[in-house]
Amino acid sequence: MPLALLALAISAFGIGTTEFVMMGLLPNVANDLHTSIPTTGYLVSAYALGVVIGAPLLAALTTRMPRKTVLISLMGLFTIGNTFSALAPSYGWLFAGRVLAGLPHGAFFGVGAVVAAGMVDRERRARAVSMMMVGLTVANIIGVPIGTLVGQSLGWRATFLAVGAIGLAAMAGIAVLVPRLPATQSAGLRHELSAFRSGQVWLALSTTVFGFAAVFAVYSYITPLLTDVAGFGDSSVTLVLALFGVGATIGNLLGGRLADRALRTALIGGLAALTAVLGLFTVAAHAEWSAAVMVVLLGVVAFTTASPLMMMVMEKAPHAPSLASSANQAAFNLANAGGAWLGGLVIARGFGYTAPAVAGALLAVSGLAIAVTAGLLERRAPESSRIVAAGVAHAEQDSVGVA
C-alpha cells in the first residue's frame, strides 16, 4: 500500500479523536463553563451538525480544485476549528468552534476515499479506503482515552490544542507523502448533482443511514448497559470500550478485503451479521464476559460494513464520487443522531437498557432489506446500462491517478 495512506490515516485519527472525545470531557467542560451536563451534551450534536452541513457543501465548492490542495485545506480548517474550540471564552463560542471543526469532516473522508482508491489498482480500492479509515477506529482505542485523560489532568482546552497539533502533523504528512493529483474532470456542479437522480445512489445512502443507525442505537447507551445490566464497574468501562475500538479496527480491515472480492456480497453479509449480533446482545448483555465479547463483535460487524458502504456510493455515482462519498459521510452522522434518538426513546418508554439492541436489530434488518432490494434492481437493469456504468467508473478510476 502507498505510504501516502499513512498521512490520510493520521488525518482520520485526528478527526475521530475530536469527534468522540467530547463524550469523555462533558463533566470537565460543564464545570468550567458553568453549564449542565445535558446542555454540554449539545456540543456533541454541534459537531455532527457541522458534518451534515459541510460534507456536501465543501465537496461541491472544491470539486474543481486539485485534490491534494483540497485535503490540505480541509485539514487546515479542521485545525482552526479545534484551536478555536480550545480558546473559546464561553459556551456559545465553543459551540461555534465544534460546528467549525465538524465542517471538513465529511468532505475530507469523501475526497480522501477517492484519493486512496485512485492510488492503487482497481482490485485493491476498498482495502486502500479501509487503510485510511483505520485512523478513525484507532482513535477509539488510543486517541479518545488519552484525550480524555489529558483533559481531566490538564483541562479540556489542552485536549483540543493537542488535536489541533495532530491536524498540523496531518497537513505536513499530506504535503510530503500524497502525490500531486489532478482535479476531478468535472463538467460542473450541476452535472455532478445529477448523480443524485440515480435511485441506486439513494438506496446506497439509505443503507448507510439504517445500517449505522443500528450501531449507534446501542453504542450511544453502551455505558449504562455495561454498568447496570452486565455489572461492570465504572472503572472497567473505558477498557471495554477500547475493546470496541479493537473490534472496529479488525472489522474495518476485513471489510476492505471482502469488498474488493465481492462488494455487494460483503455489504449484505455484513448487515446480516450485524443483525445477528444485535439480536444476541439482548441475551449476552447479562454477564460480564459475554457482554465484553459482544462489544468486540459489535465493533467487528459494524465496521465490516463501513468500507463497502463507502465504495458502494462511489461506484453508483461514477461522475461525482467525491460529492457522493461526502454525502455518505453526512448519512453516517444522520445515522448517529437517528440511532441515538431511537435508542433513547425505547429506554424512556421503560423497556430497559437492552431495548436499544432490539431497536438496532430492526434498523439493521431495514438496512439489509434496502441493500438486497438495490441488488435485485441492479440485476434487472438493462445490460447496456450496466456496461456504460462500468465504463464510466473505469474512466473515473483513471482520472484520479497521479498527475
mmCIF file of C-alpha atoms in Angstrom:
data_model
loop_
_atom_site.group_PDB
_atom_site.id
_atom_site.type_symbol
_atom_site.label_atom_id
_atom_site.label_comp_id
_atom_site.label_asym_id
_atom_site.label_seq_id
_atom_site.Cartn_x
_atom_site.Cartn_y
_atom_site.Cartn_z
ATOM 1 C CA MET A 1 0.000 0.000 0.000
ATOM 2 C CA PRO A 2 1.259 3.547 -0.750
ATOM 3 C CA LEU A 3 2.895 5.410 2.140
ATOM 4 C CA ALA A 4 0.562 8.313 1.363
ATOM 5 C CA LEU A 5 -2.231 6.337 3.047
ATOM 6 C CA LEU A 6 -0.393 6.907 6.335
ATOM 7 C CA ALA A 7 -0.968 10.659 6.011
ATOM 8 C CA LEU A 8 -4.672 10.060 5.385
ATOM 9 C CA ALA A 9 -4.834 7.683 8.366
ATOM 10 C CA ILE A 10 -3.214 10.303 10.643
ATOM 11 C CA SER A 11 -5.832 12.790 9.481
ATOM 12 C CA ALA A 12 -8.588 10.278 10.204
ATOM 13 C CA PHE A 13 -7.078 9.671 13.658
ATOM 14 C CA GLY A 14 -7.333 13.367 14.494
ATOM 15 C CA ILE A 15 -10.879 13.599 13.150
ATOM 16 C CA GLY A 16 -12.001 10.521 15.067
ATOM 17 C CA THR A 17 -10.426 11.782 18.281
ATOM 18 C CA THR A 18 -12.123 15.176 18.215
ATOM 19 C CA GLU A 19 -15.472 13.661 17.211
ATOM 20 C CA PHE A 20 -15.716 11.267 20.155
ATOM 21 C CA VAL A 21 -13.529 12.783 22.892
ATOM 22 C CA MET A 22 -16.177 15.319 23.859
ATOM 23 C CA MET A 23 -18.219 12.475 25.389
ATOM 24 C CA GLY A 24 -15.444 11.907 27.931
ATOM 25 C CA LEU A 25 -14.950 15.610 28.612
ATOM 26 C CA LEU A 26 -18.565 16.581 29.299
ATOM 27 C CA PRO A 27 -18.194 16.945 33.109
ATOM 28 C CA ASN A 28 -14.997 18.991 32.752
ATOM 29 C CA VAL A 29 -16.480 21.353 30.170
ATOM 30 C CA ALA A 30 -19.737 21.690 32.128
ATOM 31 C CA ASN A 31 -17.909 22.616 35.332
ATOM 32 C CA ASP A 32 -15.596 25.083 33.619
ATOM 33 C CA LEU A 33 -18.282 26.861 31.603
ATOM 34 C CA HIS A 34 -20.954 26.602 34.325
ATOM 35 C CA THR A 35 -23.476 24.671 32.230
ATOM 36 C CA SER A 36 -25.426 21.470 32.874
ATOM 37 C CA ILE A 37 -24.371 18.089 31.524
ATOM 38 C CA PRO A 38 -27.398 17.864 29.148
ATOM 39 C CA THR A 39 -26.658 21.330 27.789
ATOM 40 C CA THR A 40 -22.993 20.490 27.352
ATOM 41 C CA GLY A 41 -24.065 17.339 25.539
ATOM 42 C CA TYR A 42 -25.322 19.521 22.705
ATOM 43 C CA LEU A 43 -21.668 20.094 21.837
ATOM 44 C CA VAL A 44 -21.640 16.520 20.520
ATOM 45 C CA SER A 45 -24.581 17.408 18.283
ATOM 46 C CA ALA A 46 -22.829 20.634 17.240
ATOM 47 C CA TYR A 47 -20.012 18.636 15.675
ATOM 48 C CA ALA A 48 -22.495 16.376 13.869
ATOM 49 C CA LEU A 49 -24.320 19.475 12.614
ATOM 50 C CA GLY A 50 -21.067 20.732 11.132
ATOM 51 C CA VAL A 51 -20.524 17.403 9.377
ATOM 52 C CA VAL A 52 -24.008 17.335 7.848
ATOM 53 C CA ILE A 53 -23.706 20.927 6.611
ATOM 54 C CA GLY A 54 -20.107 20.797 5.488
ATOM 55 C CA ALA A 55 -19.980 17.390 3.787
ATOM 56 C CA PRO A 56 -21.940 18.180 0.600
ATOM 57 C CA LEU A 57 -21.240 21.935 0.675
ATOM 58 C CA LEU A 58 -17.435 21.785 0.836
ATOM 59 C CA ALA A 59 -17.284 18.831 -1.550
ATOM 60 C CA ALA A 60 -19.294 20.839 -4.080
ATOM 61 C CA LEU A 61 -17.233 24.016 -3.633
ATOM 62 C CA THR A 62 -13.911 22.219 -4.084
ATOM 63 C CA THR A 63 -14.881 19.928 -6.929
ATOM 64 C CA ARG A 64 -12.564 21.593 -9.476
ATOM 65 C CA MET A 65 -9.615 22.074 -7.131
ATOM 66 C CA PRO A 66 -6.597 19.707 -7.151
ATOM 67 C CA ARG A 67 -7.366 17.015 -4.613
ATOM 68 C CA LYS A 68 -4.105 17.359 -2.692
ATOM 69 C CA THR A 69 -4.872 21.051 -2.207
ATOM 70 C CA VAL A 70 -8.383 20.170 -1.075
ATOM 71 C CA LEU A 71 -7.108 17.699 1.527
ATOM 72 C CA ILE A 72 -4.587 20.159 2.971
ATOM 73 C CA SER A 73 -7.181 22.947 3.035
ATOM 74 C CA LEU A 74 -9.753 20.793 4.789
ATOM 75 C CA MET A 75 -7.268 19.732 7.458
ATOM 76 C CA GLY A 76 -6.338 23.397 7.847
ATOM 77 C CA LEU A 77 -9.980 24.219 8.564
ATOM 78 C CA PHE A 78 -10.102 21.266 10.977
ATOM 79 C CA THR A 79 -7.037 22.610 12.813
ATOM 80 C CA ILE A 80 -8.523 26.103 13.028
ATOM 81 C CA GLY A 81 -11.807 24.704 14.380
ATOM 82 C CA ASN A 82 -10.110 22.766 17.159
ATOM 83 C CA THR A 83 -7.817 25.657 18.093
ATOM 84 C CA PHE A 84 -10.833 27.960 18.146
ATOM 85 C CA SER A 85 -12.588 25.469 20.445
ATOM 86 C CA ALA A 86 -9.601 25.390 22.801
ATOM 87 C CA LEU A 87 -9.612 29.190 23.079
ATOM 88 C CA ALA A 88 -13.414 29.605 23.301
ATOM 89 C CA PRO A 89 -14.274 32.019 26.152
ATOM 90 C CA SER A 90 -17.867 30.820 26.560
ATOM 91 C CA TYR A 91 -20.285 28.016 25.758
ATOM 92 C CA GLY A 92 -21.629 29.781 22.678
ATOM 93 C CA TRP A 93 -18.160 30.238 21.202
ATOM 94 C CA LEU A 94 -17.294 26.608 21.962
ATOM 95 C CA PHE A 95 -20.495 25.504 20.216
ATOM 96 C CA ALA A 96 -19.432 27.519 17.161
ATOM 97 C CA GLY A 97 -15.948 26.007 17.339
ATOM 98 C CA ARG A 98 -17.368 22.493 17.367
ATOM 99 C CA VAL A 99 -19.501 23.242 14.303
ATOM 100 C CA LEU A 100 -16.440 24.714 12.568
ATOM 101 C CA ALA A 101 -14.316 21.658 13.413
ATOM 102 C CA GLY A 102 -17.031 19.369 12.030
ATOM 103 C CA LEU A 103 -17.421 21.164 8.699
ATOM 104 C CA PRO A 104 -14.446 19.496 6.918
ATOM 105 C CA HIS A 105 -15.096 16.008 8.346
ATOM 106 C CA GLY A 106 -17.366 14.626 5.632
ATOM 107 C CA ALA A 107 -15.671 16.319 2.707
ATOM 108 C CA PHE A 108 -12.254 15.091 3.882
ATOM 109 C CA PHE A 109 -13.362 11.466 4.073
ATOM 110 C CA GLY A 110 -15.242 11.863 0.794
ATOM 111 C CA VAL A 111 -12.273 13.239 -1.121
ATOM 112 C CA GLY A 112 -9.821 11.101 0.846
ATOM 113 C CA ALA A 113 -11.667 7.918 -0.118
ATOM 114 C CA VAL A 114 -11.449 8.834 -3.803
ATOM 115 C CA VAL A 115 -7.762 9.709 -3.476
ATOM 116 C CA ALA A 116 -6.994 6.481 -1.590
ATOM 117 C CA ALA A 117 -8.850 4.400 -4.170
ATOM 118 C CA GLY A 118 -7.092 6.200 -7.022
ATOM 119 C CA MET A 119 -3.584 5.379 -5.784
ATOM 120 C CA VAL A 120 -3.951 1.596 -6.091
ATOM 121 C CA ASP A 121 -5.073 -0.996 -8.603
ATOM 122 C CA ARG A 122 -8.815 -1.351 -9.053
ATOM 123 C CA GLU A 123 -8.944 -4.693 -7.250
ATOM 124 C CA ARG A 124 -7.426 -3.110 -4.093
ATOM 125 C CA ARG A 125 -9.525 0.055 -3.870
ATOM 126 C CA ALA A 126 -11.666 -0.944 -0.888
ATOM 127 C CA ARG A 127 -8.595 -2.059 1.057
ATOM 128 C CA ALA A 128 -6.977 1.325 0.407
ATOM 129 C CA VAL A 129 -10.069 3.097 1.726
ATOM 130 C CA SER A 130 -10.089 0.837 4.781
ATOM 131 C CA MET A 131 -6.429 1.712 5.474
ATOM 132 C CA MET A 132 -7.406 5.383 5.643
ATOM 133 C CA MET A 133 -10.325 4.536 7.929
ATOM 134 C CA VAL A 134 -8.006 2.657 10.314
ATOM 135 C CA GLY A 135 -7.103 6.038 11.750
ATOM 136 C CA LEU A 136 -10.723 6.562 12.750
ATOM 137 C CA THR A 137 -11.009 3.214 14.524
ATOM 138 C CA VAL A 138 -7.612 3.504 16.239
ATOM 139 C CA ALA A 139 -8.755 6.883 17.579
ATOM 140 C CA ASN A 140 -11.297 4.994 19.684
ATOM 141 C CA ILE A 141 -8.542 2.775 21.108
ATOM 142 C CA ILE A 142 -5.857 5.379 21.753
ATOM 143 C CA GLY A 143 -6.916 8.916 20.881
ATOM 144 C CA VAL A 144 -10.136 9.177 22.855
ATOM 145 C CA PRO A 145 -8.838 7.599 26.115
ATOM 146 C CA ILE A 146 -5.630 9.670 26.027
ATOM 147 C CA GLY A 147 -7.554 12.801 25.065
ATOM 148 C CA THR A 148 -9.925 12.246 27.975
ATOM 149 C CA LEU A 149 -7.013 11.689 30.358
ATOM 150 C CA VAL A 150 -5.280 14.861 29.137
ATOM 151 C CA GLY A 151 -8.498 16.826 29.571
ATOM 152 C CA GLN A 152 -9.006 15.531 33.090
ATOM 153 C CA SER A 153 -5.394 16.264 34.071
ATOM 154 C CA LEU A 154 -4.584 19.495 32.210
ATOM 155 C CA GLY A 155 -8.019 20.820 31.344
ATOM 156 C CA TRP A 156 -10.280 20.210 28.360
ATOM 157 C CA ARG A 157 -8.681 23.066 26.415
ATOM 158 C CA ALA A 158 -5.387 21.154 26.345
ATOM 159 C CA THR A 159 -7.132 18.263 24.610
ATOM 160 C CA PHE A 160 -8.356 20.420 21.731
ATOM 161 C CA LEU A 161 -4.960 22.091 21.414
ATOM 162 C CA ALA A 162 -3.427 18.613 21.130
ATOM 163 C CA VAL A 163 -5.927 17.668 18.429
ATOM 164 C CA GLY A 164 -5.026 20.884 16.621
ATOM 165 C CA ALA A 165 -1.382 19.760 16.712
ATOM 166 C CA ILE A 166 -2.419 16.435 15.171
ATOM 167 C CA GLY A 167 -4.124 18.447 12.429
ATOM 168 C CA LEU A 168 -0.872 20.291 11.702
ATOM 169 C CA ALA A 169 1.030 16.981 11.561
ATOM 170 C CA ALA A 170 -1.586 15.593 9.176
ATOM 171 C CA MET A 171 -1.245 18.639 6.903
ATOM 172 C CA ALA A 172 2.531 18.152 6.796
ATOM 173 C CA GLY A 173 2.098 14.452 6.065
ATOM 174 C CA ILE A 174 -0.285 15.122 3.184
ATOM 175 C CA ALA A 175 2.038 17.786 1.764
ATOM 176 C CA VAL A 176 5.048 15.431 1.836
ATOM 177 C CA LEU A 177 3.563 11.981 1.161
ATOM 178 C CA VAL A 178 0.490 12.437 -1.039
ATOM 179 C CA PRO A 179 1.437 12.817 -4.718
ATOM 180 C CA ARG A 180 0.142 15.634 -6.861
ATOM 181 C CA LEU A 181 -3.277 14.666 -8.081
ATOM 182 C CA PRO A 182 -5.368 16.316 -10.773
ATOM 183 C CA ALA A 183 -8.681 17.949 -10.115
ATOM 184 C CA THR A 184 -11.785 15.990 -10.966
ATOM 185 C CA GLN A 185 -12.599 16.072 -14.656
ATOM 186 C CA SER A 186 -15.889 17.745 -13.872
ATOM 187 C CA ALA A 187 -18.447 19.184 -16.243
ATOM 188 C CA GLY A 188 -19.694 21.427 -13.486
ATOM 189 C CA LEU A 189 -21.596 21.280 -10.235
ATOM 190 C CA ARG A 190 -24.957 20.838 -11.935
ATOM 191 C CA HIS A 191 -23.613 17.813 -13.787
ATOM 192 C CA GLU A 192 -22.252 16.300 -10.563
ATOM 193 C CA LEU A 193 -25.533 16.894 -8.750
ATOM 194 C CA SER A 194 -27.257 14.909 -11.488
ATOM 195 C CA ALA A 195 -25.686 11.816 -9.895
ATOM 196 C CA PHE A 196 -28.343 12.130 -7.201
ATOM 197 C CA ARG A 197 -31.027 11.400 -9.758
ATOM 198 C CA SER A 198 -29.912 7.783 -9.575
ATOM 199 C CA GLY A 199 -32.111 5.534 -7.481
ATOM 200 C CA GLN A 200 -29.105 3.339 -6.715
ATOM 201 C CA VAL A 201 -27.290 6.286 -5.105
ATOM 202 C CA TRP A 202 -30.257 6.984 -2.832
ATOM 203 C CA LEU A 203 -30.590 3.297 -1.982
ATOM 204 C CA ALA A 204 -26.893 3.203 -1.043
ATOM 205 C CA LEU A 205 -27.240 6.318 1.137
ATOM 206 C CA SER A 206 -30.356 4.869 2.775
ATOM 207 C CA THR A 207 -28.486 1.660 3.530
ATOM 208 C CA THR A 208 -25.865 3.742 5.339
ATOM 209 C CA VAL A 209 -28.478 5.592 7.390
ATOM 210 C CA PHE A 210 -30.338 2.480 8.553
ATOM 211 C CA GLY A 211 -27.272 0.243 8.859
ATOM 212 C CA PHE A 212 -25.270 2.586 11.062
ATOM 213 C CA ALA A 213 -28.294 3.885 12.967
ATOM 214 C CA ALA A 214 -28.498 0.284 14.191
ATOM 215 C CA VAL A 215 -24.986 0.605 15.617
ATOM 216 C CA PHE A 216 -25.499 3.982 17.271
ATOM 217 C CA ALA A 217 -28.820 2.969 18.801
ATOM 218 C CA VAL A 218 -26.802 0.620 21.015
ATOM 219 C CA TYR A 219 -23.393 2.284 21.237
ATOM 220 C CA SER A 220 -24.839 5.615 22.400
ATOM 221 C CA TYR A 221 -26.064 3.868 25.568
ATOM 222 C CA ILE A 222 -23.351 1.254 25.935
ATOM 223 C CA THR A 223 -22.061 2.641 29.256
ATOM 224 C CA PRO A 224 -25.305 2.221 31.260
ATOM 225 C CA LEU A 225 -25.830 -1.152 29.575
ATOM 226 C CA LEU A 226 -22.407 -2.335 30.745
ATOM 227 C CA THR A 227 -22.789 -0.999 34.293
ATOM 228 C CA ASP A 228 -26.484 -1.572 35.034
ATOM 229 C CA VAL A 229 -27.070 -4.782 33.063
ATOM 230 C CA ALA A 230 -23.710 -6.546 32.675
ATOM 231 C CA GLY A 231 -22.442 -5.469 36.092
ATOM 232 C CA PHE A 232 -19.170 -3.777 35.136
ATOM 233 C CA GLY A 233 -17.710 -1.187 37.490
ATOM 234 C CA ASP A 234 -17.287 2.364 36.249
ATOM 235 C CA SER A 235 -13.502 1.967 36.125
ATOM 236 C CA SER A 236 -13.779 -1.019 33.756
ATOM 237 C CA VAL A 237 -15.996 0.640 31.160
ATOM 238 C CA THR A 238 -13.127 2.502 29.451
ATOM 239 C CA LEU A 239 -11.275 -0.775 28.869
ATOM 240 C CA VAL A 240 -14.369 -2.453 27.441
ATOM 241 C CA LEU A 241 -14.968 0.499 25.120
ATOM 242 C CA ALA A 242 -11.370 0.183 23.939
ATOM 243 C CA LEU A 243 -12.258 -3.396 23.002
ATOM 244 C CA PHE A 244 -14.951 -1.955 20.735
ATOM 245 C CA GLY A 245 -12.205 0.022 19.005
ATOM 246 C CA VAL A 246 -10.123 -3.137 18.593
ATOM 247 C CA GLY A 247 -13.096 -4.921 17.048
ATOM 248 C CA ALA A 248 -13.796 -1.927 14.807
ATOM 249 C CA THR A 249 -10.203 -1.930 13.542
ATOM 250 C CA ILE A 250 -10.380 -5.650 12.731
ATOM 251 C CA GLY A 251 -13.755 -5.249 11.048
ATOM 252 C CA ASN A 252 -12.594 -2.256 9.022
ATOM 253 C CA LEU A 253 -9.611 -4.129 7.571
ATOM 254 C CA LEU A 254 -11.719 -7.240 6.986
ATOM 255 C CA GLY A 255 -14.449 -5.245 5.261
ATOM 256 C CA GLY A 256 -11.964 -3.706 2.847
ATOM 257 C CA ARG A 257 -10.673 -7.121 1.776
ATOM 258 C CA LEU A 258 -14.147 -8.600 1.411
ATOM 259 C CA ALA A 259 -15.413 -5.609 -0.559
ATOM 260 C CA ASP A 260 -12.566 -5.938 -3.070
ATOM 261 C CA ARG A 261 -13.641 -9.525 -3.699
ATOM 262 C CA ALA A 262 -17.414 -9.023 -3.918
ATOM 263 C CA LEU A 263 -18.766 -5.605 -2.953
ATOM 264 C CA ARG A 264 -22.494 -6.319 -2.821
ATOM 265 C CA THR A 265 -21.983 -9.679 -1.077
ATOM 266 C CA ALA A 266 -19.706 -8.082 1.526
ATOM 267 C CA LEU A 267 -22.290 -5.390 2.267
ATOM 268 C CA ILE A 268 -25.229 -7.777 2.562
ATOM 269 C CA GLY A 269 -23.216 -10.268 4.612
ATOM 270 C CA GLY A 270 -22.031 -7.528 6.963
ATOM 271 C CA LEU A 271 -25.554 -6.245 7.573
ATOM 272 C CA ALA A 272 -26.820 -9.783 8.183
ATOM 273 C CA ALA A 273 -24.036 -10.349 10.733
ATOM 274 C CA LEU A 274 -24.856 -7.008 12.378
ATOM 275 C CA THR A 275 -28.492 -8.066 12.749
ATOM 276 C CA ALA A 276 -27.470 -11.334 14.376
ATOM 277 C CA VAL A 277 -25.024 -9.715 16.815
ATOM 278 C CA LEU A 278 -27.562 -7.103 17.914
ATOM 279 C CA GLY A 279 -30.160 -9.806 18.425
ATOM 280 C CA LEU A 280 -27.778 -11.859 20.579
ATOM 281 C CA PHE A 281 -26.731 -8.775 22.542
ATOM 282 C CA THR A 282 -30.060 -8.684 24.377
ATOM 283 C CA VAL A 283 -29.253 -12.085 25.926
ATOM 284 C CA ALA A 284 -25.469 -11.845 26.229
ATOM 285 C CA ALA A 285 -25.561 -8.442 27.971
ATOM 286 C CA HIS A 286 -26.487 -10.015 31.331
ATOM 287 C CA ALA A 287 -22.993 -11.380 32.098
ATOM 288 C CA GLU A 288 -19.673 -9.544 32.101
ATOM 289 C CA TRP A 289 -17.703 -11.970 29.922
ATOM 290 C CA SER A 290 -20.390 -12.395 27.276
ATOM 291 C CA ALA A 291 -21.139 -8.668 27.209
ATOM 292 C CA ALA A 292 -17.439 -7.945 26.594
ATOM 293 C CA VAL A 293 -17.380 -10.482 23.767
ATOM 294 C CA MET A 294 -20.446 -8.889 22.192
ATOM 295 C CA VAL A 295 -18.884 -5.418 22.400
ATOM 296 C CA VAL A 296 -15.908 -6.681 20.394
ATOM 297 C CA LEU A 297 -18.180 -8.435 17.891
ATOM 298 C CA LEU A 298 -20.307 -5.307 17.550
ATOM 299 C CA GLY A 299 -17.202 -3.354 16.591
ATOM 300 C CA VAL A 300 -16.193 -6.033 14.080
ATOM 301 C CA VAL A 301 -19.530 -6.383 12.289
ATOM 302 C CA ALA A 302 -20.306 -2.646 12.388
ATOM 303 C CA PHE A 303 -17.092 -1.626 10.657
ATOM 304 C CA THR A 304 -17.060 -4.602 8.318
ATOM 305 C CA THR A 305 -19.791 -2.658 6.521
ATOM 306 C CA ALA A 306 -18.027 0.752 6.588
ATOM 307 C CA SER A 307 -15.738 0.367 3.556
ATOM 308 C CA PRO A 308 -18.378 -1.495 1.485
ATOM 309 C CA LEU A 309 -20.857 1.304 2.170
ATOM 310 C CA MET A 310 -18.365 3.963 1.061
ATOM 311 C CA MET A 311 -17.338 2.036 -2.043
ATOM 312 C CA MET A 312 -20.952 1.316 -2.984
ATOM 313 C CA VAL A 313 -21.882 5.004 -3.029
ATOM 314 C CA MET A 314 -18.755 5.887 -5.031
ATOM 315 C CA GLU A 315 -19.484 3.113 -7.512
ATOM 316 C CA LYS A 316 -23.081 4.196 -8.027
ATOM 317 C CA ALA A 317 -22.087 7.824 -8.649
ATOM 318 C CA PRO A 318 -19.113 7.453 -11.035
ATOM 319 C CA HIS A 319 -19.495 11.015 -12.363
ATOM 320 C CA ALA A 320 -19.254 12.533 -8.870
ATOM 321 C CA PRO A 321 -17.503 10.120 -6.478
ATOM 322 C CA SER A 322 -16.173 12.835 -4.144
ATOM 323 C CA LEU A 323 -19.542 14.551 -3.793
ATOM 324 C CA ALA A 324 -21.409 11.263 -3.304
ATOM 325 C CA SER A 325 -18.847 9.936 -0.826
ATOM 326 C CA SER A 326 -19.072 13.197 1.140
ATOM 327 C CA ALA A 327 -22.853 12.912 1.174
ATOM 328 C CA ASN A 328 -22.396 9.415 2.562
ATOM 329 C CA GLN A 329 -20.483 10.904 5.496
ATOM 330 C CA ALA A 330 -23.483 13.134 6.156
ATOM 331 C CA ALA A 331 -25.585 9.964 6.067
ATOM 332 C CA PHE A 332 -23.319 8.376 8.713
ATOM 333 C CA ASN A 333 -23.944 11.341 11.001
ATOM 334 C CA LEU A 334 -27.695 11.264 10.373
ATOM 335 C CA ALA A 335 -27.461 7.624 11.421
ATOM 336 C CA ASN A 336 -25.632 8.709 14.565
ATOM 337 C CA ALA A 337 -28.362 11.176 15.508
ATOM 338 C CA GLY A 338 -31.271 8.950 14.472
ATOM 339 C CA GLY A 339 -29.941 5.830 16.163
ATOM 340 C CA ALA A 340 -29.216 7.677 19.411
ATOM 341 C CA TRP A 341 -32.711 9.207 19.350
ATOM 342 C CA LEU A 342 -34.435 5.851 18.820
ATOM 343 C CA GLY A 343 -32.312 4.128 21.463
ATOM 344 C CA GLY A 344 -33.145 6.851 23.952
ATOM 345 C CA LEU A 345 -36.827 6.636 23.057
ATOM 346 C CA VAL A 346 -37.161 2.931 23.908
ATOM 347 C CA ILE A 347 -35.261 3.471 27.165
ATOM 348 C CA ALA A 348 -37.523 6.391 28.075
ATOM 349 C CA ARG A 349 -40.557 4.182 27.461
ATOM 350 C CA GLY A 350 -39.335 1.875 30.212
ATOM 351 C CA PHE A 351 -38.083 -1.071 28.137
ATOM 352 C CA GLY A 352 -34.646 -1.089 29.767
ATOM 353 C CA TYR A 353 -31.077 -0.728 28.568
ATOM 354 C CA THR A 354 -31.151 -3.861 26.394
ATOM 355 C CA ALA A 355 -34.073 -2.488 24.365
ATOM 356 C CA PRO A 356 -31.804 -0.379 22.106
ATOM 357 C CA ALA A 357 -30.260 -3.643 20.871
ATOM 358 C CA VAL A 358 -33.704 -4.799 19.737
ATOM 359 C CA ALA A 359 -34.332 -1.453 18.066
ATOM 360 C CA GLY A 360 -30.888 -1.685 16.470
ATOM 361 C CA ALA A 361 -31.605 -5.173 15.130
ATOM 362 C CA LEU A 362 -34.786 -3.878 13.482
ATOM 363 C CA LEU A 363 -32.857 -0.994 11.934
ATOM 364 C CA ALA A 364 -30.196 -3.415 10.665
ATOM 365 C CA VAL A 365 -32.911 -5.575 9.099
ATOM 366 C CA SER A 366 -34.216 -2.455 7.345
ATOM 367 C CA GLY A 367 -30.750 -1.642 6.021
ATOM 368 C CA LEU A 368 -30.331 -5.240 4.901
ATOM 369 C CA ALA A 369 -33.680 -5.142 3.088
ATOM 370 C CA ILE A 370 -32.668 -1.956 1.260
ATOM 371 C CA ALA A 371 -29.320 -3.459 0.234
ATOM 372 C CA VAL A 372 -30.988 -6.630 -1.055
ATOM 373 C CA THR A 373 -33.591 -4.580 -2.936
ATOM 374 C CA ALA A 374 -30.848 -2.490 -4.538
ATOM 375 C CA GLY A 375 -29.077 -5.666 -5.633
ATOM 376 C CA LEU A 376 -32.239 -7.103 -7.195
ATOM 377 C CA LEU A 377 -32.968 -3.863 -9.034
ATOM 378 C CA GLU A 378 -29.393 -3.750 -10.266
ATOM 379 C CA ARG A 379 -29.709 -7.247 -11.709
ATOM 380 C CA ARG A 380 -32.902 -6.284 -13.525
ATOM 381 C CA ALA A 381 -31.296 -3.203 -15.073
ATOM 382 C CA PRO A 382 -30.667 -3.435 -18.819
ATOM 383 C CA GLU A 383 -27.316 -5.000 -19.611
ATOM 384 C CA SER A 384 -26.333 -1.985 -21.720
ATOM 385 C CA SER A 385 -26.816 0.331 -18.743
ATOM 386 C CA ARG A 386 -24.526 -1.773 -16.598
ATOM 387 C CA ILE A 387 -21.830 -1.784 -19.311
ATOM 388 C CA VAL A 388 -21.982 2.002 -19.647
ATOM 389 C CA ALA A 389 -21.838 2.466 -15.872
ATOM 390 C CA ALA A 390 -18.849 0.150 -15.593
ATOM 391 C CA GLY A 391 -17.056 2.060 -18.349
ATOM 392 C CA VAL A 392 -17.655 5.394 -16.678
ATOM 393 C CA ALA A 393 -16.454 4.021 -13.346
ATOM 394 C CA HIS A 394 -13.269 2.745 -15.005
ATOM 395 C CA ALA A 395 -12.695 6.151 -16.590
ATOM 396 C CA GLU A 396 -13.145 7.818 -13.222
ATOM 397 C CA GLN A 397 -10.587 5.425 -11.733
ATOM 398 C CA ASP A 398 -8.087 6.528 -14.377
ATOM 399 C CA SER A 399 -8.830 10.216 -13.759
ATOM 400 C CA VAL A 400 -7.747 10.070 -10.112
ATOM 401 C CA GLY A 401 -4.308 8.686 -10.864
ATOM 402 C CA VAL A 402 -1.069 10.562 -10.275
ATOM 403 C CA ALA A 403 -0.634 13.624 -12.457
#
